[in-house]
Each structure stands twice: as C-alpha cells, then as structure tokens.
Coordinates of C-alpha atoms in Angstrom, one line a residue:
M155 CA 0.0 0.1 -0.1
E156 CA 2.4 2.8 -1.3
Q157 CA -0.6 5.3 -0.6
M158 CA 0.1 4.8 3.0
M159 CA 2.0 7.8 4.8
G160 CA 4.2 6.0 7.7
R161 CA 4.8 2.6 8.5
G162 CA 2.4 0.4 10.1
R163 CA -0.6 2.2 10.0
E164 CA -2.5 -0.5 7.8
K165 CA -2.3 -2.3 11.2
E166 CA -4.4 0.3 12.9
I167 CA -7.2 0.3 10.2
S168 CA -7.9 -2.4 7.7
A169 CA -7.8 -1.8 4.1
D170 CA -11.5 -3.2 4.0
K171 CA -12.6 -0.8 6.6
I172 CA -11.0 2.2 4.7
R173 CA -12.8 1.3 1.4
E174 CA -15.9 1.1 3.4
L175 CA -15.5 4.5 4.9
V176 CA -14.4 5.8 1.6
G177 CA -17.7 4.3 -0.1
R178 CA -19.7 5.8 2.6
A179 CA -18.0 9.3 1.8
K180 CA -18.3 9.0 -1.8
E181 CA -22.3 8.6 -1.3
Q182 CA -22.3 12.0 0.6
L183 CA -20.5 13.9 -2.3
G184 CA -23.8 14.3 -4.3
L185 CA -25.7 15.6 -1.1
A186 CA -23.3 18.4 -0.7
Y187 CA -24.9 22.0 -0.8
A188 CA -22.4 24.1 -2.7
P189 CA -24.0 26.5 -5.0
Y190 CA -21.4 29.4 -4.3
S191 CA -18.0 27.4 -4.5
G192 CA -19.2 24.3 -6.4
F193 CA -16.7 22.5 -4.4
H194 CA -18.3 19.3 -2.7
V195 CA -16.8 17.8 0.2
A196 CA -17.7 14.5 2.0
A197 CA -16.4 12.8 5.1
A198 CA -17.1 9.6 6.9
L199 CA -16.2 9.5 10.6
L200 CA -15.6 6.2 12.4
S201 CA -16.4 6.0 16.2
K202 CA -14.4 3.9 18.4
D203 CA -17.5 1.6 18.8
G204 CA -17.5 1.1 15.1
R205 CA -20.4 3.3 13.9
I206 CA -20.0 5.4 11.0
Y207 CA -21.2 9.1 10.8
T208 CA -21.3 10.8 7.5
G209 CA -21.3 14.5 6.5
C210 CA -21.2 16.8 3.4
N211 CA -20.4 20.3 3.3
V212 CA -23.3 22.9 3.5
E213 CA -22.6 26.5 2.1
N214 CA -24.5 29.6 3.0
A215 CA -24.8 33.1 1.4
S216 CA -23.5 34.4 4.5
Y217 CA -20.3 32.5 4.2
P218 CA -19.3 32.0 7.9
A219 CA -22.6 30.3 8.4
G220 CA -21.8 27.5 6.3
N221 CA -20.4 23.9 7.8
C222 CA -17.6 21.7 6.5
A223 CA -18.1 17.9 5.8
E224 CA -16.0 17.1 8.6
R225 CA -17.7 19.0 11.2
T226 CA -21.0 18.1 10.1
A227 CA -20.1 14.3 10.6
L228 CA -18.3 15.2 13.7
F229 CA -21.3 17.2 15.0
K230 CA -23.9 14.3 14.1
A231 CA -21.9 11.9 16.1
V232 CA -21.4 14.1 19.2
S233 CA -25.2 14.8 19.0
E234 CA -25.9 11.3 19.4
G235 CA -23.7 10.8 22.3
K236 CA -20.2 9.7 20.8
R237 CA -16.9 11.0 22.3
E238 CA -14.4 8.6 20.8
F239 CA -13.3 8.3 17.3
S240 CA -10.9 6.3 15.4
C241 CA -10.5 8.0 12.0
I242 CA -12.1 10.0 9.4
V243 CA -12.1 9.8 5.5
I244 CA -12.3 12.9 3.7
M245 CA -12.9 13.4 -0.1
G246 CA -13.9 16.4 -2.5
G247 CA -13.5 18.3 -5.5
A248 CA -15.1 20.9 -7.9
G249 CA -18.7 19.8 -9.0
G250 CA -18.0 16.5 -6.8
R251 CA -15.4 15.4 -9.0
V252 CA -12.6 13.9 -6.9
E253 CA -9.3 14.5 -8.6
S254 CA -6.9 15.3 -5.9
Y255 CA -6.7 14.9 -2.1
C256 CA -8.7 17.0 -0.1
P257 CA -7.2 18.0 3.5
P258 CA -9.3 19.1 6.2
C259 CA -9.2 23.1 7.1
G260 CA -7.9 24.4 10.3
I261 CA -11.1 24.8 12.1
C262 CA -11.9 21.2 11.3
R263 CA -8.6 20.0 12.3
Q264 CA -9.0 21.6 15.6
A265 CA -12.6 20.5 16.2
L266 CA -11.4 17.0 15.6
R267 CA -8.9 17.5 18.1
E268 CA -11.4 18.0 21.0
F269 CA -12.4 14.3 20.8
C270 CA -9.3 12.4 20.0
R271 CA -5.5 11.9 21.0
P272 CA -3.7 13.3 18.0
S273 CA -1.2 10.7 17.7
E274 CA -3.7 7.9 17.6
F275 CA -6.5 9.5 15.3
F276 CA -6.2 9.1 11.7
V277 CA -7.1 11.4 8.8
I278 CA -7.4 9.5 5.5
L279 CA -7.4 11.8 2.5
A280 CA -8.9 9.7 -0.3
R281 CA -9.2 9.8 -4.1
S282 CA -10.8 6.6 -4.3
E283 CA -11.2 3.2 -2.6
E284 CA -7.7 2.4 -3.5
D285 CA -5.9 5.7 -3.7
Y286 CA -5.7 7.5 -0.4
R287 CA -3.3 8.8 1.9
I288 CA -3.1 8.3 5.8
F289 CA -1.9 11.0 8.3
T290 CA -2.3 11.0 12.1
L291 CA -4.0 14.3 13.2
E292 CA -0.9 15.0 15.0
E293 CA 1.0 15.3 11.8
L294 CA -1.7 17.6 10.4
L295 CA -2.0 19.7 13.7
P296 CA 1.5 19.7 15.5
E297 CA 1.7 21.3 18.8
S298 CA -2.2 21.5 19.1
F299 CA -4.2 22.9 21.8
G300 CA -6.6 20.7 23.5
P301 CA -8.9 20.0 26.4
E302 CA -6.4 18.9 28.7
A303 CA -4.5 22.4 28.8
L304 CA -7.6 23.7 30.5
I305 CA -7.5 21.0 33.2

C-alpha cells in the first residue's frame, strides 16, 4: 500500500474498513450543498465503537454560516452521544469530481482535536477506495491545543 504515509498504519485500520469508509463518503458527495464554490466535500467518521457518521459541506449565502463536511459528521456523532473516534475519511472536489486529495481546514482539524488523541486519530485523504493517504491528526496539527490544557 504505497499510498500510506508512515509505516505500520495498515495495522491500525484495515484496508477493507478504509474502502467501506471511502464508499460511505463518496455517497455523500452528491448531497453537498455548494452553490457558491461548487466544491463538494464529504466525510465519513468512524467512532471507536465502529459506527460510521457521514457528512457533507453545507454552504450559506452568509459564508461563515456554512459548515464543512468533517464538522457535519463530527457534530452528528457528538449530538448522538459519541465522544471517541478512530479515523475520518475526507474526499472532495469541484462539482463533486474527486481529482486530488482534500485535506481538512484548520477549523476542522481543531474540532476533531477536541475528541481524540492526535497521535492515535487517523485522517485519511481519499481519491478512491484504492487511492488514499493516511496521516495522524498530530501530523496535520502539530503542537495542538486541547482540552487537557484547560484542566
């Protein structure tokens, strides 16, 4: 799996589970509401108990009122009582065509940080079920500020 970033990560999450998550995210691309940017993003978040929460981006004429796919999935999960997560798959592109990797914005990185240990949570950027890259949140958000800093 040369798409993997770092060694040994395939032991943390199976290729079959990644394919399932990518498939679930792909289903969400068509549901994105992106009339202003035309850039559709979808996410599939895996909770520690194995449940998958999906989301898509939802834009708004008042731009700050919109929401990213990653936070949509996260907020759905949290609103249903989930607080521990293993990984998230993110994919997106103009018009819903996935041609490159779609990393999470800084706000989404910080929102995910609230509910995980950055060194143990995986962010999977996917173009397809077979073409993806895996990062830890720690790699994408080094020296992060989390809940433990306030305790």
